[in-house]
Short mmCIF file of C-alpha atoms in Angstrom, two decimals:
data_model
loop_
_atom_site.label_atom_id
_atom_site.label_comp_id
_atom_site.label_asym_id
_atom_site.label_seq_id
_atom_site.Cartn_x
_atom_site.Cartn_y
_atom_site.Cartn_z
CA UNK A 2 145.62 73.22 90.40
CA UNK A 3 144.83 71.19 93.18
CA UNK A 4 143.99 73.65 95.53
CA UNK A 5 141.50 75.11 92.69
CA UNK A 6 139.74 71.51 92.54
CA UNK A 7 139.74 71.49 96.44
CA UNK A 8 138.23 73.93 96.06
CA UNK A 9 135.91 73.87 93.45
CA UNK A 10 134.69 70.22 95.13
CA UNK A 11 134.10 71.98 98.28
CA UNK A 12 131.46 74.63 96.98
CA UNK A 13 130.17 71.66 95.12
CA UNK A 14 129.37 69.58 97.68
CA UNK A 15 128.06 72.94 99.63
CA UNK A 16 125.81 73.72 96.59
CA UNK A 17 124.61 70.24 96.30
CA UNK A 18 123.78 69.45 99.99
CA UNK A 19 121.84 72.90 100.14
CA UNK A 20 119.93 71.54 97.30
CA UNK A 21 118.90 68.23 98.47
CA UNK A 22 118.00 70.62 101.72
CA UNK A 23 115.82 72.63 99.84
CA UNK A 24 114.16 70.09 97.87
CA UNK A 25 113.12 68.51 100.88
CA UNK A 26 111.66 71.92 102.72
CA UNK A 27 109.62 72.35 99.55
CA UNK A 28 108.42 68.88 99.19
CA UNK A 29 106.95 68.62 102.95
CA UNK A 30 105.56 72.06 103.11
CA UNK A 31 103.10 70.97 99.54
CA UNK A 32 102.52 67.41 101.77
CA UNK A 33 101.32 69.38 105.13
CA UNK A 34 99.62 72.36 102.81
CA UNK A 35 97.97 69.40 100.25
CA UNK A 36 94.14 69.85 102.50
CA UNK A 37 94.33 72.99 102.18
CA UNK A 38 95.39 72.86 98.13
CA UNK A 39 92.41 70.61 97.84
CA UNK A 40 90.35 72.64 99.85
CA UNK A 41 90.53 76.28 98.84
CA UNK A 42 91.93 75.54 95.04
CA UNK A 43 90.77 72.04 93.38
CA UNK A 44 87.51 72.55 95.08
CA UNK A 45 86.75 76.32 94.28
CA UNK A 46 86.03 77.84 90.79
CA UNK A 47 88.83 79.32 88.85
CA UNK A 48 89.84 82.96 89.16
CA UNK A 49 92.53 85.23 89.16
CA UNK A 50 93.66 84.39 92.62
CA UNK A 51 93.74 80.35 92.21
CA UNK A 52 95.88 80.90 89.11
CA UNK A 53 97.97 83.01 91.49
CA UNK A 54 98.21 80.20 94.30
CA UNK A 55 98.59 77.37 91.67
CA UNK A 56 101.58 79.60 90.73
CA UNK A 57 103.15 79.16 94.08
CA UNK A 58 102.31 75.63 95.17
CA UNK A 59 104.05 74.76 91.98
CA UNK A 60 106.55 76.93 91.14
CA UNK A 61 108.96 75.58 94.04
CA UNK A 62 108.51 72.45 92.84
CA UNK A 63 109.37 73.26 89.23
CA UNK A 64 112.57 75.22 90.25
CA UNK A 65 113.82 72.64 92.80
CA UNK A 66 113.50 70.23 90.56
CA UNK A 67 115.04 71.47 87.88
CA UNK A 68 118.29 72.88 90.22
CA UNK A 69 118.14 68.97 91.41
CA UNK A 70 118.84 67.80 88.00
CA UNK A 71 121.45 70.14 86.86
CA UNK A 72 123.54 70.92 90.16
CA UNK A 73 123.33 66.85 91.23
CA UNK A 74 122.34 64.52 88.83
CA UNK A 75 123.43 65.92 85.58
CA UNK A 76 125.62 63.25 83.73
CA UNK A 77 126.50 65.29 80.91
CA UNK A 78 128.36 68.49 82.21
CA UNK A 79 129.05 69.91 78.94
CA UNK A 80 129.37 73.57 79.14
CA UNK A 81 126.11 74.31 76.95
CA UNK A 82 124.29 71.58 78.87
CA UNK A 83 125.16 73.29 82.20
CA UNK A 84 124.70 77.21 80.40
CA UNK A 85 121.15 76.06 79.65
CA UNK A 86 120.63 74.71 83.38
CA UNK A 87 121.56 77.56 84.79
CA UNK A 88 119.03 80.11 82.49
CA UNK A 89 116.48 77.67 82.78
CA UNK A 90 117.29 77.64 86.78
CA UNK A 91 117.46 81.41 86.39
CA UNK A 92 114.25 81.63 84.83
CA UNK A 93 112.49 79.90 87.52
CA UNK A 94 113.16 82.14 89.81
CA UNK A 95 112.64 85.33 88.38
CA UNK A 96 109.39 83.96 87.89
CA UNK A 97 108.88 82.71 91.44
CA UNK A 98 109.85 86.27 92.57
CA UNK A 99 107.68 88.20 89.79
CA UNK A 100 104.94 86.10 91.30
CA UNK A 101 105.53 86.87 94.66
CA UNK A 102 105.31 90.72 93.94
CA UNK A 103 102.21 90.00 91.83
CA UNK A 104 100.70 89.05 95.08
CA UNK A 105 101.45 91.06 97.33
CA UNK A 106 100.27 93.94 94.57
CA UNK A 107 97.04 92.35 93.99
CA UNK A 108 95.92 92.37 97.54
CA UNK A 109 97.12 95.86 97.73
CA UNK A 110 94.72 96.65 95.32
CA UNK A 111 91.98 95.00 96.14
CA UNK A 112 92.24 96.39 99.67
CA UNK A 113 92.68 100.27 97.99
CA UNK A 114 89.35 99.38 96.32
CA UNK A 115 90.13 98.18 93.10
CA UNK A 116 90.31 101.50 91.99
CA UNK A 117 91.80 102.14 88.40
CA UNK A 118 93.93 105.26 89.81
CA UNK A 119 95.92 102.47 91.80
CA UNK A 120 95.87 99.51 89.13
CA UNK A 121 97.33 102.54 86.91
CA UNK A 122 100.02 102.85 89.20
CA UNK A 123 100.73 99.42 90.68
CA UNK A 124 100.99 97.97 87.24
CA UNK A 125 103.55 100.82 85.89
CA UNK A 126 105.74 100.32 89.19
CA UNK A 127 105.57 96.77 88.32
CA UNK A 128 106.61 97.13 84.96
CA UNK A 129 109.54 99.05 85.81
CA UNK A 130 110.04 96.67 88.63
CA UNK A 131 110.26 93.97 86.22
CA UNK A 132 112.45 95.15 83.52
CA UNK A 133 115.06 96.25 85.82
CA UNK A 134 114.95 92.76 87.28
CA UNK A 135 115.02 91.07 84.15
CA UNK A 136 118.45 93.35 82.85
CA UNK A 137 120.25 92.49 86.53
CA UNK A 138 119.24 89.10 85.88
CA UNK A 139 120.67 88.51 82.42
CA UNK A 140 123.77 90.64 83.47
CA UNK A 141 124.22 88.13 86.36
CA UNK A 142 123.38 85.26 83.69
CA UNK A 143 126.13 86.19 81.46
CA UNK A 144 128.73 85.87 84.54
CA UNK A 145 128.51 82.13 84.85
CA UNK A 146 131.68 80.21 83.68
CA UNK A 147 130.85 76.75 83.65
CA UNK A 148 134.23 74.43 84.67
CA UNK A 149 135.15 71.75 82.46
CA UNK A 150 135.55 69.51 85.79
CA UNK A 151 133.49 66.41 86.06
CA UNK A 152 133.72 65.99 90.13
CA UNK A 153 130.62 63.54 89.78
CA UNK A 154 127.33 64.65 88.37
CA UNK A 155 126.23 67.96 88.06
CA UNK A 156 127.88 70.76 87.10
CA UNK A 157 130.67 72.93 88.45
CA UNK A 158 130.84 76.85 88.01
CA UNK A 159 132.17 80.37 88.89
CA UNK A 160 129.98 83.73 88.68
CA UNK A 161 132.10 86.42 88.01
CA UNK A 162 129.48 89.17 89.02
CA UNK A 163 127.28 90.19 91.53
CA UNK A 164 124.45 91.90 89.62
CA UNK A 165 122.03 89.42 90.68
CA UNK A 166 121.95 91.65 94.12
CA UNK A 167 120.42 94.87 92.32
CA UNK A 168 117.52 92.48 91.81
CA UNK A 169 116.62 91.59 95.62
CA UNK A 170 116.94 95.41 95.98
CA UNK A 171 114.34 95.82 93.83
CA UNK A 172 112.19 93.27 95.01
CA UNK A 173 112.26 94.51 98.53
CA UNK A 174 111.52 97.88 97.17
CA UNK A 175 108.39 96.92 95.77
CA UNK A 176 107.49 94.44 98.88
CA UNK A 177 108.05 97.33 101.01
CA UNK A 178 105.89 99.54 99.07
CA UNK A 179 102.73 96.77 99.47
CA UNK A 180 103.16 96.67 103.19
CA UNK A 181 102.93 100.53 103.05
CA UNK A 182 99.89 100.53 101.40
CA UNK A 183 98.44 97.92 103.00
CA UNK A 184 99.21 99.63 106.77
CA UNK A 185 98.10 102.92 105.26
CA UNK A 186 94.38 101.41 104.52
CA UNK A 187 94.18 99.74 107.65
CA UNK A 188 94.96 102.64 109.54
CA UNK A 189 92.35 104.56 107.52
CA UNK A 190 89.77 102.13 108.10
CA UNK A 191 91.16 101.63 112.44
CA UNK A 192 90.99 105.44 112.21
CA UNK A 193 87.53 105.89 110.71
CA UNK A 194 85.75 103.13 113.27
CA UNK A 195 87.39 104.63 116.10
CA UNK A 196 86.44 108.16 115.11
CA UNK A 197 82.63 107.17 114.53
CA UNK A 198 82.37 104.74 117.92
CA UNK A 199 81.39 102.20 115.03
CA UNK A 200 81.14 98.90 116.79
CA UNK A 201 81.12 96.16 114.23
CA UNK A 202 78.24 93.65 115.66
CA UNK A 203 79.79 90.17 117.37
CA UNK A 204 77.36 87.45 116.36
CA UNK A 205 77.36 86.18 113.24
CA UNK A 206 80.84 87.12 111.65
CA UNK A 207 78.97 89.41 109.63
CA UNK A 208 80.27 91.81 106.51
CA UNK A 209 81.06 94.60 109.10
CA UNK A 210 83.12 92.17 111.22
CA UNK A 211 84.45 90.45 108.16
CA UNK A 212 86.06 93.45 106.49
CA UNK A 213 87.89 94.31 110.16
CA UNK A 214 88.98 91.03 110.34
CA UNK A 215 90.52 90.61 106.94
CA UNK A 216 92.10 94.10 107.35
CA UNK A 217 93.68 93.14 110.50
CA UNK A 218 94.79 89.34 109.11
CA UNK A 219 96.28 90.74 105.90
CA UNK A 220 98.28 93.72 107.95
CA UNK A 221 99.61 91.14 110.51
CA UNK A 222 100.48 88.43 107.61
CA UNK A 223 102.11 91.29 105.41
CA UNK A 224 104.30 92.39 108.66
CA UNK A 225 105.28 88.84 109.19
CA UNK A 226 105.91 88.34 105.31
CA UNK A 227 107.83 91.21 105.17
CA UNK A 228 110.32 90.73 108.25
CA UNK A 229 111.21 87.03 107.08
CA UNK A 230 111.83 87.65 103.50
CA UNK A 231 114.15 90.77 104.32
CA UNK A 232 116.21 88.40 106.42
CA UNK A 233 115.94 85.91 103.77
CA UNK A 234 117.15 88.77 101.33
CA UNK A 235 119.68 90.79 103.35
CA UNK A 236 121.59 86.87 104.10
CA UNK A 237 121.54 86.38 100.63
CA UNK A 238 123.35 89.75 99.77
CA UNK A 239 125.67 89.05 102.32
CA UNK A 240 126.54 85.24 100.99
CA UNK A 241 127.16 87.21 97.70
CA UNK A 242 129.97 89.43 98.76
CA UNK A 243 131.47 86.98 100.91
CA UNK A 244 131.66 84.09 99.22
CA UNK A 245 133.81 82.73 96.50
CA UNK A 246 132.71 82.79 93.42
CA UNK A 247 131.37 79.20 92.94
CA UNK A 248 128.88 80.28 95.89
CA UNK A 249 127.32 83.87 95.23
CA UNK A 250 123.87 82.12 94.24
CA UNK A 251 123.96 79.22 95.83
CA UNK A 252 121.00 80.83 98.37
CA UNK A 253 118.98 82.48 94.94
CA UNK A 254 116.94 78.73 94.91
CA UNK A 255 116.04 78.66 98.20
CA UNK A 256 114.67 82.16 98.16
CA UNK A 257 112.37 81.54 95.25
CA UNK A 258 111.11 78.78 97.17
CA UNK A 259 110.74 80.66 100.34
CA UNK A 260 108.76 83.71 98.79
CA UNK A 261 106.60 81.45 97.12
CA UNK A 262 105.74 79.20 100.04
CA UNK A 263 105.07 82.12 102.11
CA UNK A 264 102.68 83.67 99.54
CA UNK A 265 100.92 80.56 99.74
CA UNK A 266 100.32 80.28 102.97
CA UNK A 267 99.37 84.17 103.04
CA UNK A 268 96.62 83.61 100.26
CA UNK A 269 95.92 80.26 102.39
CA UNK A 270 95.51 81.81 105.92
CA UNK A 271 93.24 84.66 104.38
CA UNK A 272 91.03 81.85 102.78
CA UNK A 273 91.15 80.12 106.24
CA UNK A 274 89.85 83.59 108.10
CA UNK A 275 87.56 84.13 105.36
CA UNK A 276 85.76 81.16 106.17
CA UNK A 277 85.94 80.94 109.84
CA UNK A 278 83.92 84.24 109.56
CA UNK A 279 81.19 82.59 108.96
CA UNK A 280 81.52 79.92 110.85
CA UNK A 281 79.52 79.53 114.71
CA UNK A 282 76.03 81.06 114.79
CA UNK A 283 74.92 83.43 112.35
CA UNK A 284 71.68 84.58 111.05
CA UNK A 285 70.02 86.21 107.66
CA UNK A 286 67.11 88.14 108.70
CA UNK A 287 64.92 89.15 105.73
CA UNK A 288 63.50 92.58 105.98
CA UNK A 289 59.59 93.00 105.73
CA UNK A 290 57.88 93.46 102.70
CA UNK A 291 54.24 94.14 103.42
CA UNK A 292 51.66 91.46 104.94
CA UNK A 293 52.14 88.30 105.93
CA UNK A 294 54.91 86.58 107.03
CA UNK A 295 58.26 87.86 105.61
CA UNK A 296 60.93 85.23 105.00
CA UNK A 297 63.03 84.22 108.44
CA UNK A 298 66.17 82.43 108.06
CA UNK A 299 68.11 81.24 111.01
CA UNK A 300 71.29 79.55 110.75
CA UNK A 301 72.82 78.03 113.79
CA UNK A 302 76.50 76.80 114.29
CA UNK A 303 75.30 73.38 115.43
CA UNK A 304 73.30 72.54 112.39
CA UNK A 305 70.19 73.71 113.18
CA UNK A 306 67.58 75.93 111.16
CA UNK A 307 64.27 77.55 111.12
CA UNK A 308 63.15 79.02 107.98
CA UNK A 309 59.70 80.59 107.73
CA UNK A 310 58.10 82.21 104.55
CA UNK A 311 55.35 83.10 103.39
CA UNK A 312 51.99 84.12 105.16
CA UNK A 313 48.74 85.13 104.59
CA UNK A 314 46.39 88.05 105.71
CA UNK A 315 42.85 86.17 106.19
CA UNK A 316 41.88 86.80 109.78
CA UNK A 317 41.10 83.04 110.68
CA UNK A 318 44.53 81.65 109.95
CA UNK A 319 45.80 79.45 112.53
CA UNK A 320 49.11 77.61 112.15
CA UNK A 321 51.82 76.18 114.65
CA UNK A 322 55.23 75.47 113.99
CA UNK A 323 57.78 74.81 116.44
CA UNK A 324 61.65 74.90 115.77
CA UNK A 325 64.79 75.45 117.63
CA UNK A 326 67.36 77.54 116.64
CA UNK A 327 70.05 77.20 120.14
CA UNK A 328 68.60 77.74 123.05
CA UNK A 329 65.16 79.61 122.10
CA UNK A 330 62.08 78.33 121.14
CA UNK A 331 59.61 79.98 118.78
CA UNK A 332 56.03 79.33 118.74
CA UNK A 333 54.33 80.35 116.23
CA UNK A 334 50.43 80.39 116.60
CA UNK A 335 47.05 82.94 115.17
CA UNK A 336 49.45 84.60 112.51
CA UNK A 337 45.97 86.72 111.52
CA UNK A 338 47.21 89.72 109.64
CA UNK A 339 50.74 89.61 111.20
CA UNK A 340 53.58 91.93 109.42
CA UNK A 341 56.63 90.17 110.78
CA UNK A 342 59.84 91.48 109.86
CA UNK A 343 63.53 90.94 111.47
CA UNK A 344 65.96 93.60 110.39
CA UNK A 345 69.36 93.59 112.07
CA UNK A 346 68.98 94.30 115.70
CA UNK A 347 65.09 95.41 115.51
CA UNK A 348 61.86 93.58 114.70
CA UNK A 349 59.13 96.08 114.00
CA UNK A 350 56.48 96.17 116.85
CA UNK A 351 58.79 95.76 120.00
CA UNK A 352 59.75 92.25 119.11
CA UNK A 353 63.78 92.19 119.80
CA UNK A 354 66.19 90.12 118.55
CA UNK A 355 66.35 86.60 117.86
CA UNK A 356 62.95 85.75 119.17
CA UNK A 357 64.65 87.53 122.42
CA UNK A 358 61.36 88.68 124.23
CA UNK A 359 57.49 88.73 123.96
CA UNK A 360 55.98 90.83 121.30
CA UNK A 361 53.14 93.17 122.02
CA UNK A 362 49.89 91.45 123.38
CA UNK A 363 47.72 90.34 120.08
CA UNK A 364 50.23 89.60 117.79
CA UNK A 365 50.39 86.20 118.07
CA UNK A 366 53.42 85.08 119.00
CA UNK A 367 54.75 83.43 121.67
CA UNK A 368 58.41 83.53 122.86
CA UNK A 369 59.41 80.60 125.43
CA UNK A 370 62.86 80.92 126.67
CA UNK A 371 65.42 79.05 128.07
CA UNK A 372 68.38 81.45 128.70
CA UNK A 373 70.10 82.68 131.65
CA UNK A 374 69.80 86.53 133.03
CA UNK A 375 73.42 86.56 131.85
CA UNK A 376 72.77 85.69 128.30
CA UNK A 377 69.71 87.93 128.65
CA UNK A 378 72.00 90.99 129.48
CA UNK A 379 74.76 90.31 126.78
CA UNK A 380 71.52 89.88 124.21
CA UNK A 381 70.17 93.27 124.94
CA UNK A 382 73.84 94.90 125.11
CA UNK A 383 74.37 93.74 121.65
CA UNK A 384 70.76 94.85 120.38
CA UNK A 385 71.70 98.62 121.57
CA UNK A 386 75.42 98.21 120.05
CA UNK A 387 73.59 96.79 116.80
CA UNK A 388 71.24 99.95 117.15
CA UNK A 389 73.72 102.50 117.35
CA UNK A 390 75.99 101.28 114.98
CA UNK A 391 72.97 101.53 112.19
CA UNK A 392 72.09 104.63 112.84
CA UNK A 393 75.50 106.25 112.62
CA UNK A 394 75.87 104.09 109.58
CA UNK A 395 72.51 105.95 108.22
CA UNK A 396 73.54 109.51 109.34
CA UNK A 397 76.96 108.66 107.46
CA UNK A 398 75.35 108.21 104.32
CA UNK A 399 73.52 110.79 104.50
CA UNK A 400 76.25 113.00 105.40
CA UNK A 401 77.90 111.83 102.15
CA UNK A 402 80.92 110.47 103.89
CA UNK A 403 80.98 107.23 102.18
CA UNK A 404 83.27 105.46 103.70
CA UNK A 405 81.08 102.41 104.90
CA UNK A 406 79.99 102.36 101.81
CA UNK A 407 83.37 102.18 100.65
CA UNK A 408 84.58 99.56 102.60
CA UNK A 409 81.60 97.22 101.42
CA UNK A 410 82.70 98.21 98.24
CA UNK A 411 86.33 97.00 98.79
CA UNK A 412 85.58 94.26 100.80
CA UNK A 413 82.81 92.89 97.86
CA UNK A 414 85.98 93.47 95.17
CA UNK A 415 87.88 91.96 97.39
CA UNK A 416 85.63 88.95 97.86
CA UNK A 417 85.75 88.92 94.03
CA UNK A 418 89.66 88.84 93.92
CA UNK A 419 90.03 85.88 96.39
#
């Protein structure tokens, strides 16, 4: 007998110690995370991806909490007092983990287009998924024995099975099969840009340049989520058949925390790329609509704009504006009967980018610059990059290959999603 309270006070003290530890993890990581809760959540409308992030900021905290009370501070260790604990504990975390699925299924779909052939199929694995979690789990449920031993506060237990593990198996079965998906796009798209010579165009952190760059975040993230929670996992299956039996899920809180804080900080860091995309200089050129002066908006990264609209077609109209957008200066003088209009890369009438040289004599404008031969040279690079990239984007669709148009599809669903 007293080797079985030894014992028994031992695993205790392990399973209480771990969860003060994990209580603490999950309580910084909300405190360093809080600007960017408040940031991309509080501040943002709702949708089906804040309800997903809300989900796991706060999940965590619901299921550490709770383990807190009834592992440590639990007075009354009556066997039905600890019984409901532990489903309530239980709960928690199949939550926490049905969650973390959810998430990583959701971008998979968005990414696959939002198509309804794959939201058939993600939600039916997911079904499946979740009803062969929910058995294991109630199978592992009805394995507790709590001990009528009061060893302080909280309360004291054996599992007599280790069904719990056919969950993680599961779990990593479906996390797998989003990180297959996921790569499989990515490749598609890596494939289709390097087949075409498509060069997405640098300035500006445009849609082209967005969609690469979200594709490329999400892969890396998913790779990275992956590899940590199947070390997370594959310890935890190990702690379960090597343990006693007052131990096998002493790990099962701190995983549901883990997946949830690293979903987080996935649906975080794509929020953070998302935004640094269109961050530094960009512009919106309007394209041109008939006479006059078609609509010019530049944007600059350091807080400058320009915006022009408007026009006229009498033949003694004389105006003269003068902004800065960077380093270039437009002057704008004798706008009689001008057709401006920027597209991307071209402005009709041999008028390059960006206010970038002198148009043809007669026009009316006057470009004044104040750029090196070096910036000159990258400039007119880019132009004939921009160039080449919309006409093999035109031939495309023509072609009917679709798949730019695709990919603005996804990545506008996408946008939608997140």
């Amino acid at each position: 007998m007293t080797t079985v309270l030894r014992l028994a006070a031992d695993n205790l003290k392990i399973f209480r110690l771990t969860t003060v530890a994990n209580t603490c993890l999950v309580f910084y990581e909300y405190s360093i995370k809080f600007d960017d809760e408040v940031r991309y959540l509080w501040q943002r409308k709702p949708s089906f991806a804040s309800t997903l992030l809300t989900f796991c900021r706060y999940l965590p905290i619901a299921s550490t909490l709770e383990a807190l009370y009834s592992y440590v501070l639990m007075s009354n260790t009556s066997g039905s007092r600890c019984l409901k604990g532990v489903i309530a504990n239980s709960s928690l975390i199949y939550i926490q983990f049905s969650v973390s699925v959810l998430v990583l299924f959701t971008r998979a779909y968005a990414v696959w287009g939002a198509t309804r052939r794959m939201l058939y199929i993600l939600t039916a694995i997911y079904a499946v998924a979740s009803a062969g979690t929910s058995y294991s789990l109630y199978l592992h449920i009805r394995g507790y024995l709590p001990l009528d031993l009061h060893i302080g506060n909280g309360c004291v237990f054996v599992i007599g099975n280790t069904h719990i593990w056919y969950a993680l198996v599961i779990h990593i079965g479906c996390e797998t099969l989003a990180l297959i998906l996921l790569l499989i796009k990515s490749v598609q798209h890596a494939s289709f840009m390097k087949m075409n010579n498509v060069r997405m165009p640098s300035a500006g952190g445009g849609s082209g340049r967005r969609s690469v760059n979200l594709l490329m975040v999400m892969a890396q993230d998913g790779i990275g989520y992956f590899l940590l929670n199947l070390a997370v996992t594959v310890t935890n299956v190990i702690v379960m058949m090597r343990v006693g039996t007052g131990l096998r899920d002493f790990l099962l809180t701190v995983h549901g925390a883990l997946q949830n804080i690293l979903c987080a900080r996935l649906l975080f860091h794509l929020q953070i790329i998302n935004d640094a995309a269109f961050d530094g200089t960009h512009h919106n050129y309007h394209y041109p609509h008939g006479p006059g002066l078609s609509g010019i908006e530049f944007a600059s990264g350091n807080g400058m704009d320009m915006e022009m609209s408007g026009g006229s077609t009498d033949s003694d109209v004389t105006t003269t504006t003068m902004s800065t957008v960077g380093k270039e200066k437009v002057k704008e003088k004798d706008c009689a009967g001008l057709e401006m209009g920027v597209g991307v890369g071209v402005v009709p009438g041999g008028m390059r980018t960006r206010a970038g040289a002198r148009r043809e004599a007669g026009t009316g404008i006057e470009v004044v610059e104040v750029r090196s031969r070096e910036e000159e040279e990258a400039e007119e690079a880019e132009v004939v990059d921009i160039e080449i990239h919309e006409r093999r984007r035109s031939r495309i669709s023509e072609s009917g290959a679709g798949a730019v148009g695709e990919t603005e599809r996804r990545r506008s669903r996408f946008s939608g999603w997140w």
